[in-house]
Short mmCIF file of C-alpha atoms and ligand atoms in Angstrom, two decimals:
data_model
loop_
_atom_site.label_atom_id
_atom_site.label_comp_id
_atom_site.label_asym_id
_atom_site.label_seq_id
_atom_site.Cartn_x
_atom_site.Cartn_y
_atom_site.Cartn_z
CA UNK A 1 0.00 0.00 0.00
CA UNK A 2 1.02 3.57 -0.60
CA UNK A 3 0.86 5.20 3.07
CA UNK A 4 0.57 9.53 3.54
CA UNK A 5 2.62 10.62 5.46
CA UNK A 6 2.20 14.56 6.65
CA UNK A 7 3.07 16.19 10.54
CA UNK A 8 -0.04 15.20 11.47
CA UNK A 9 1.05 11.45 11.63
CA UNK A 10 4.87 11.56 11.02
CA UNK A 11 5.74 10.43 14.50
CA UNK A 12 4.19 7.16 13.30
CA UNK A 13 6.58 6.53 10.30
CA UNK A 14 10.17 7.82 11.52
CA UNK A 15 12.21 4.78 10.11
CA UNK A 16 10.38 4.96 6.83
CA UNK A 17 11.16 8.36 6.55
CA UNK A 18 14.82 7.76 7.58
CA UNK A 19 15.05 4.50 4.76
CA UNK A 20 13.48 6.98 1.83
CA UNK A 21 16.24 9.67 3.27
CA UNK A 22 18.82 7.03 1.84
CA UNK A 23 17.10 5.50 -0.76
CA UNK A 24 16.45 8.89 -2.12
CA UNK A 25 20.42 9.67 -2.18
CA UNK A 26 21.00 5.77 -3.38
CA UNK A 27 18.81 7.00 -6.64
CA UNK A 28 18.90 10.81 -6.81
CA UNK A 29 22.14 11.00 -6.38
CA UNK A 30 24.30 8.15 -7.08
CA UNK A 31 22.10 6.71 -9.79
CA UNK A 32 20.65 9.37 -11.56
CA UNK A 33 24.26 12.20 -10.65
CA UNK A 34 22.41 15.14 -9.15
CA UNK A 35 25.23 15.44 -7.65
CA UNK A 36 24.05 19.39 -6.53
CA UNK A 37 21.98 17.14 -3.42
CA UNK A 38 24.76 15.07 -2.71
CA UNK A 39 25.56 15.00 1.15
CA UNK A 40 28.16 13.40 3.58
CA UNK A 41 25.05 11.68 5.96
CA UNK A 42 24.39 9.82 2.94
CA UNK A 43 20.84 11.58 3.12
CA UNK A 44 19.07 13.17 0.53
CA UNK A 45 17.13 16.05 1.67
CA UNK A 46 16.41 20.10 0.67
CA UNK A 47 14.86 23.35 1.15
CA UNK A 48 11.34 21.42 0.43
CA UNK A 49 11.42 19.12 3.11
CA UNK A 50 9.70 20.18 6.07
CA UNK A 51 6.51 20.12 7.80
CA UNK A 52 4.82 21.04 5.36
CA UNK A 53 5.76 18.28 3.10
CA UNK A 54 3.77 15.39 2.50
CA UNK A 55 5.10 11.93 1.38
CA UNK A 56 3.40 9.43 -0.36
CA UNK A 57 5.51 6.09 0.17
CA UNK A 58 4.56 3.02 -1.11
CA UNK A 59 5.40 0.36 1.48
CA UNK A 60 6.08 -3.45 1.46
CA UNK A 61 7.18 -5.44 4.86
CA UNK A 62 8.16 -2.70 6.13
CA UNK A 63 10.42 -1.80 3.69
CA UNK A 64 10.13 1.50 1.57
CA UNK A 65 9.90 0.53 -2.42
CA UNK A 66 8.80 3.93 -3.93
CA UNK A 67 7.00 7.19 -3.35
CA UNK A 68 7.14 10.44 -3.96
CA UNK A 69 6.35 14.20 -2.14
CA UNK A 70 4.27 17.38 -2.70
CA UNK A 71 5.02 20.62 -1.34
CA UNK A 72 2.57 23.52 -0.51
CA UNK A 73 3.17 25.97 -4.04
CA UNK A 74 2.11 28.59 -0.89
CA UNK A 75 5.39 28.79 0.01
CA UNK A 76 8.73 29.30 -2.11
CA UNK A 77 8.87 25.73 -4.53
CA UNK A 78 11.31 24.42 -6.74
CA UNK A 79 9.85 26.02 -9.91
CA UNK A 80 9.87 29.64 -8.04
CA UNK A 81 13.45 29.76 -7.00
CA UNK A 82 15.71 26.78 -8.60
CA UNK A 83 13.50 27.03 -12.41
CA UNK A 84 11.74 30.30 -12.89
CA UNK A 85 12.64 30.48 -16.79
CA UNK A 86 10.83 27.44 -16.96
CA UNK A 87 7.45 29.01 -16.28
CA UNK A 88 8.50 32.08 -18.20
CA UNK A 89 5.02 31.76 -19.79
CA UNK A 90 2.51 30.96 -17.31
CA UNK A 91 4.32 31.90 -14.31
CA UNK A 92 4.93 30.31 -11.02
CA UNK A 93 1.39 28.55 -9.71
CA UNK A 94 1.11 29.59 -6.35
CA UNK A 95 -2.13 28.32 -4.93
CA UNK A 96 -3.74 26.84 -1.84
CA UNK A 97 -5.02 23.72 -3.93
CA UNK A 98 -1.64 23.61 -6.54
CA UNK A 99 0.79 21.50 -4.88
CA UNK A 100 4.46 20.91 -6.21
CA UNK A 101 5.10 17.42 -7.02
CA UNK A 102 8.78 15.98 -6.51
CA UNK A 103 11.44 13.01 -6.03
CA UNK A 104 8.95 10.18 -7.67
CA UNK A 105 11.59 6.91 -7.26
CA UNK A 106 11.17 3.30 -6.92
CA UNK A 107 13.55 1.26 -5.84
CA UNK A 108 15.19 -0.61 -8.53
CA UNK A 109 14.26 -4.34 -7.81
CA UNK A 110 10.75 -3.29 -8.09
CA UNK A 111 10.68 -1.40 -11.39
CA UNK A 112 8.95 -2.35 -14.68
CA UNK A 113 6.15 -3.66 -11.93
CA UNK A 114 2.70 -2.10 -11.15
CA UNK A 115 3.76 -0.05 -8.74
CA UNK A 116 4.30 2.74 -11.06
CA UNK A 117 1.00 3.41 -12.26
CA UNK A 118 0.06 2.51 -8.24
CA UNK A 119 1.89 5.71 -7.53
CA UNK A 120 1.05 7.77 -10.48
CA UNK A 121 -2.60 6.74 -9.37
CA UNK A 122 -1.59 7.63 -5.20
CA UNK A 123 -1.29 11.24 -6.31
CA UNK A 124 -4.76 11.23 -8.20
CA UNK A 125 -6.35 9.73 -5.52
CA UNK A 126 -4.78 11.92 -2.59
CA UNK A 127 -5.20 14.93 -4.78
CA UNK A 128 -8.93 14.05 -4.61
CA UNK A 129 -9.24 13.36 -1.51
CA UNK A 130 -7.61 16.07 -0.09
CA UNK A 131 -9.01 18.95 -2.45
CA UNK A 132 -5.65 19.57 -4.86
CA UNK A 133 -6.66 20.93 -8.14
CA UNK A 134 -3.81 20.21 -10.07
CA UNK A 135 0.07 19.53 -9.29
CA UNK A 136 2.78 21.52 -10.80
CA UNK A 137 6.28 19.13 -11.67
CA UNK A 138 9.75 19.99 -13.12
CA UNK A 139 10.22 17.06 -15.28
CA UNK A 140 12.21 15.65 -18.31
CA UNK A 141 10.27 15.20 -21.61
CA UNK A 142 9.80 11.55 -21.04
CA UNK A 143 7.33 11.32 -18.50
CA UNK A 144 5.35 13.53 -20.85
CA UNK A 145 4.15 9.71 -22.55
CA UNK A 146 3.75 7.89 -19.55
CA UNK A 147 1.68 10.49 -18.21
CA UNK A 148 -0.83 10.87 -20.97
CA UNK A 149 -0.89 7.38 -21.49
CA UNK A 150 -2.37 7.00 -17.52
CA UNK A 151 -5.24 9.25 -18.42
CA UNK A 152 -3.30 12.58 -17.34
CA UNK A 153 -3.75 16.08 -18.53
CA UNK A 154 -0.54 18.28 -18.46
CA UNK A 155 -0.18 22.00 -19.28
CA UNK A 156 3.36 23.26 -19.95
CA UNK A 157 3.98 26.56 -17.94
CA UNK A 158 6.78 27.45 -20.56
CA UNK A 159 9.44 26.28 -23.18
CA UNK A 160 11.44 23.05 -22.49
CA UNK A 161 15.38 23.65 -21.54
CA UNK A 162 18.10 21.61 -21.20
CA UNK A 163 18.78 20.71 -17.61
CA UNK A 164 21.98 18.22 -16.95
CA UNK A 165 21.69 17.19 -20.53
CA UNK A 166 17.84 16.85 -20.18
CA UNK A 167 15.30 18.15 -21.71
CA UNK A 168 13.28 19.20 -18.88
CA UNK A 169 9.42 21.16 -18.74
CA UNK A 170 7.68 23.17 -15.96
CA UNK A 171 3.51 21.84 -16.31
CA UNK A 172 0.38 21.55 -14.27
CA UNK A 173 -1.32 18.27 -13.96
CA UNK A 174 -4.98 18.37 -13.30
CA UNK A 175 -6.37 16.05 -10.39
CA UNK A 176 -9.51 15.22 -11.27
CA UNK A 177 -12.24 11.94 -11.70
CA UNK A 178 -11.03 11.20 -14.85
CA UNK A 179 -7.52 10.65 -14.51
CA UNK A 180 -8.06 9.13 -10.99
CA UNK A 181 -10.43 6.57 -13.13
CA UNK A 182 -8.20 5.82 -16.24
CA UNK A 183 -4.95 5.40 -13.86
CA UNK A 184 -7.50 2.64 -11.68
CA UNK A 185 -8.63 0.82 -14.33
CA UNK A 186 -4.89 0.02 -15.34
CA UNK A 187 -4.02 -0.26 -11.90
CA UNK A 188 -6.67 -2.70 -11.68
CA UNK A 189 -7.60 -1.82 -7.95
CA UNK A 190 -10.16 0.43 -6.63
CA UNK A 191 -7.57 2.24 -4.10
CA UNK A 192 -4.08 2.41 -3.43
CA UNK A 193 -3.94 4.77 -0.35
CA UNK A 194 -3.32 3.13 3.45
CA UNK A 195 -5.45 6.24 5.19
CA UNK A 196 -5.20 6.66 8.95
CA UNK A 197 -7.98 9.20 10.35
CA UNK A 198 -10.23 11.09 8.30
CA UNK A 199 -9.71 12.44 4.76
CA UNK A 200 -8.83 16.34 4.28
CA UNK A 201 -6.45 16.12 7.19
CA UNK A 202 -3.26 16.41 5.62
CA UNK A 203 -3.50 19.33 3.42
CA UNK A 204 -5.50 21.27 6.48
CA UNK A 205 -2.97 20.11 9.00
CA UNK A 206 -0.25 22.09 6.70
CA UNK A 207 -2.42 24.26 6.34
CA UNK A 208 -3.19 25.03 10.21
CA UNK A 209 0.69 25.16 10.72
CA UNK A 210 1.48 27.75 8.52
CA UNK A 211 -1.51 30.06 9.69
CA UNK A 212 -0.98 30.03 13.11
CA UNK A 213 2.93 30.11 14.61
CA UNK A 214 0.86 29.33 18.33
CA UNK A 215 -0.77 26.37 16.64
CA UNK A 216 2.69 25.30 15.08
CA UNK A 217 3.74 25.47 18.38
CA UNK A 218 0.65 23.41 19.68
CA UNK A 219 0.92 20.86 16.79
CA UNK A 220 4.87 20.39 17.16
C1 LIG B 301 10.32 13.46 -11.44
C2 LIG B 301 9.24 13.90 -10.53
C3 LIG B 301 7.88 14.07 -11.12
C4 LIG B 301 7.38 12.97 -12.01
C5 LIG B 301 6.89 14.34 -10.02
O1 LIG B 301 12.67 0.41 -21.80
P1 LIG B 301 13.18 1.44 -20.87
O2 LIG B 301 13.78 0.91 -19.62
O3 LIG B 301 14.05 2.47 -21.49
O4 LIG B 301 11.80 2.19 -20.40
C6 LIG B 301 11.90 3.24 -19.49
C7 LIG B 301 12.06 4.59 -20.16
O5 LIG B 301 11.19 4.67 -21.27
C8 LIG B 301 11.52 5.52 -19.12
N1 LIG B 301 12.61 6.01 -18.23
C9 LIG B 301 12.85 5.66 -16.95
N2 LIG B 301 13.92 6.32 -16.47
C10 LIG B 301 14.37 7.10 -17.50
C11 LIG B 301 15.43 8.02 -17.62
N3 LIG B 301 16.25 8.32 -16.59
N4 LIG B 301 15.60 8.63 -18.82
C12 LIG B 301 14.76 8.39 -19.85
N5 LIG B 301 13.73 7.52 -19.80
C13 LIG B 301 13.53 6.88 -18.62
O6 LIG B 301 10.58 4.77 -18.34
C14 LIG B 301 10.57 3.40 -18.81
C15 LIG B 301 10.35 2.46 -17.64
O7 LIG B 301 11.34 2.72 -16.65
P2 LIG B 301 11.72 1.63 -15.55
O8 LIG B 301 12.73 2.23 -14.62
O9 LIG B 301 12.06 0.33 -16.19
O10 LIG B 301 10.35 1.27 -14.77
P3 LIG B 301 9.32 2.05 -13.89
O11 LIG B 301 8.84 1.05 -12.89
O12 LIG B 301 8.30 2.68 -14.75
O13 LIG B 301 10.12 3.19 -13.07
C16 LIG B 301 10.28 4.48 -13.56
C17 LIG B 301 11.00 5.35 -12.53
C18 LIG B 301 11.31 6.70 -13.14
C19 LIG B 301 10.10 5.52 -11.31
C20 LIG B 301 12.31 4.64 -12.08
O14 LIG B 301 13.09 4.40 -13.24
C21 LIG B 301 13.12 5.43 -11.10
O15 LIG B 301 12.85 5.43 -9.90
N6 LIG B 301 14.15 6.13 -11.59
C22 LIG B 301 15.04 6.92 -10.74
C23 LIG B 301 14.34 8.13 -10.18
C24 LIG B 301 13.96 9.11 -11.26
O16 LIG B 301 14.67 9.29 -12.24
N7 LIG B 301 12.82 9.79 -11.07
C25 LIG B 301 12.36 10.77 -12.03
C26 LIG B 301 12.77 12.15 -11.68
S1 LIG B 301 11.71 12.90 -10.45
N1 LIG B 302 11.73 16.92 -11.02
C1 LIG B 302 12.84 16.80 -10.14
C2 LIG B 302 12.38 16.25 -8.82
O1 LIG B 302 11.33 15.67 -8.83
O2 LIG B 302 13.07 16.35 -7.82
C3 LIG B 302 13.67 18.03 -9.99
C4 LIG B 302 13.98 18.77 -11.24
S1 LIG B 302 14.84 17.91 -12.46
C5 LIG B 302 15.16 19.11 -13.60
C6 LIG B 302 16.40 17.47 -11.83
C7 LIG B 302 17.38 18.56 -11.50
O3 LIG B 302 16.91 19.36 -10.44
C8 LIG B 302 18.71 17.95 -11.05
O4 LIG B 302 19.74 18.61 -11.73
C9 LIG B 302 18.76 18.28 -9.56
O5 LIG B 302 20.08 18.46 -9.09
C10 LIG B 302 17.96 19.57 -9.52
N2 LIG B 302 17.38 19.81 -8.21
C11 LIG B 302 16.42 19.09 -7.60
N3 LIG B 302 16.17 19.59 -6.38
C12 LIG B 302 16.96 20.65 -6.21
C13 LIG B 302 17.18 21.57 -5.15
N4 LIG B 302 16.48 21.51 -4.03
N5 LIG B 302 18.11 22.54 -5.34
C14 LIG B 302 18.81 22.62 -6.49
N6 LIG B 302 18.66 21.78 -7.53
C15 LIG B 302 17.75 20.81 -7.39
#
């Protein structure tokens, strides 16, 4: 199952948070060379990893095998203040219900498997859940494919540009019924989400923290 993971439950998933620390630099770093987030704790973390994040991590035994993040586009993202020429067009989306989506990995013994349309289908799902509109993503041209081919609708916020030898785009994704429905029936599986507690908590928990520095306090 793909488990959220927000503040509001966090204390509940420490070691799987620690293992997708790692994994993350195993992949992001030593497989894929971005070498800009290597560090010496072997831990791959940044700027958009922090409370407000929320991790979607898809779990099995106990064991981390994939996931990925989204990041409140409320605050300063990744397409704001690393990639602003790429949304030279549109602009930065800045939005209570626009999240940024990030760091999508599985581990590589479980690749060419279902689990990536079970996490392309985890962010349609949470998205709906949770009241996200659309997503906005930094990615390279190929996922462009494997995107419309699970039912998604992209629109680029600018021109592509070469990024590490990559062509790379800035788009919104809409979360909606449709694409939730196309990426299930090729899942094959009603859901794919482990919930714990109601839905609309995670986004309003973030939400609650950022409003309030007593209730950050209170929630810490
Ligand atoms: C991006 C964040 C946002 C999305 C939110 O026949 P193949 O093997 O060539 O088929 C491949 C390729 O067509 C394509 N592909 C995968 N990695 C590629 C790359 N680096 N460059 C160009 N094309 C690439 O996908 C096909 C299937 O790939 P796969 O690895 O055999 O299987 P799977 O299960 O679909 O996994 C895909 C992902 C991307 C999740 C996996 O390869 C992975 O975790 N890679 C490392 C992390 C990564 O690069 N993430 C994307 C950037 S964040
Ligand atoms: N879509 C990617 C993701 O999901 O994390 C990020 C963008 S993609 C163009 C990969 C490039 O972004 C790599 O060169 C990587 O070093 C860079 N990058 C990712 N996160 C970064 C950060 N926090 N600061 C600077 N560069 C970053």
């Amino acid at each position: 199952m793909i488990h959220v993971i927000s503040a509001s439950n966090r204390h509940l998933y420490q070691d799987a948070i620690e293992q997708h620390f790692k994994i993350r630099h195993e992949i992001f770093v030593e497989e894929r060379g971005w070498k800009t987030l290597e560090r010496p704790d072997g831990r791959e973390m940044d700027q958009y990893d922090d409370d407000d994040t929320i991790y979607l991590l898809a779990m099995d035994e106990g064991k981390v095998v994939g996931g990925h993040r989204l990041y409140p586009t409320t605050k300063p993202t990744m397409i704001d203040e690393i990639f602003p020429h790429l949304a030279a067009v549109s602009g930065c989306p800045s939005a209570p219900d626009i999240w940024e989506w990030s760091r999508y990995f599985i581990v590589p013994a479980q690749r060419d498997s279902d689990l990536n349309l079970r996490l392309m289908a985890a962010v349609q799902e949470f998205g709906l859940d949770e009241g996200i509109s659309q997503v906005s993503a930094v990615i390279e041209m190929w996922w462009m494919p494997r995107f419309q081919q699970a039912g998604f609708a992209l629109k680029p916020l600018g021109v592509p540009a070469l990024i590490e030898n990559a062509w790379t785009i800035a788009t919104l994704i809409d979360i909606n019924e449709s694409a939730l429905w196309t990426v299930q029936q090729m899942v094959g599986k009603a859901s794919v989400l482990k919930r714990h507690g109601p839905q609309r908590r995670h986004v309003a928990h973030s939400e609650r923290l950022r409003s309030s520095p007593v209730e950050r306090l209170l929630l810490a």
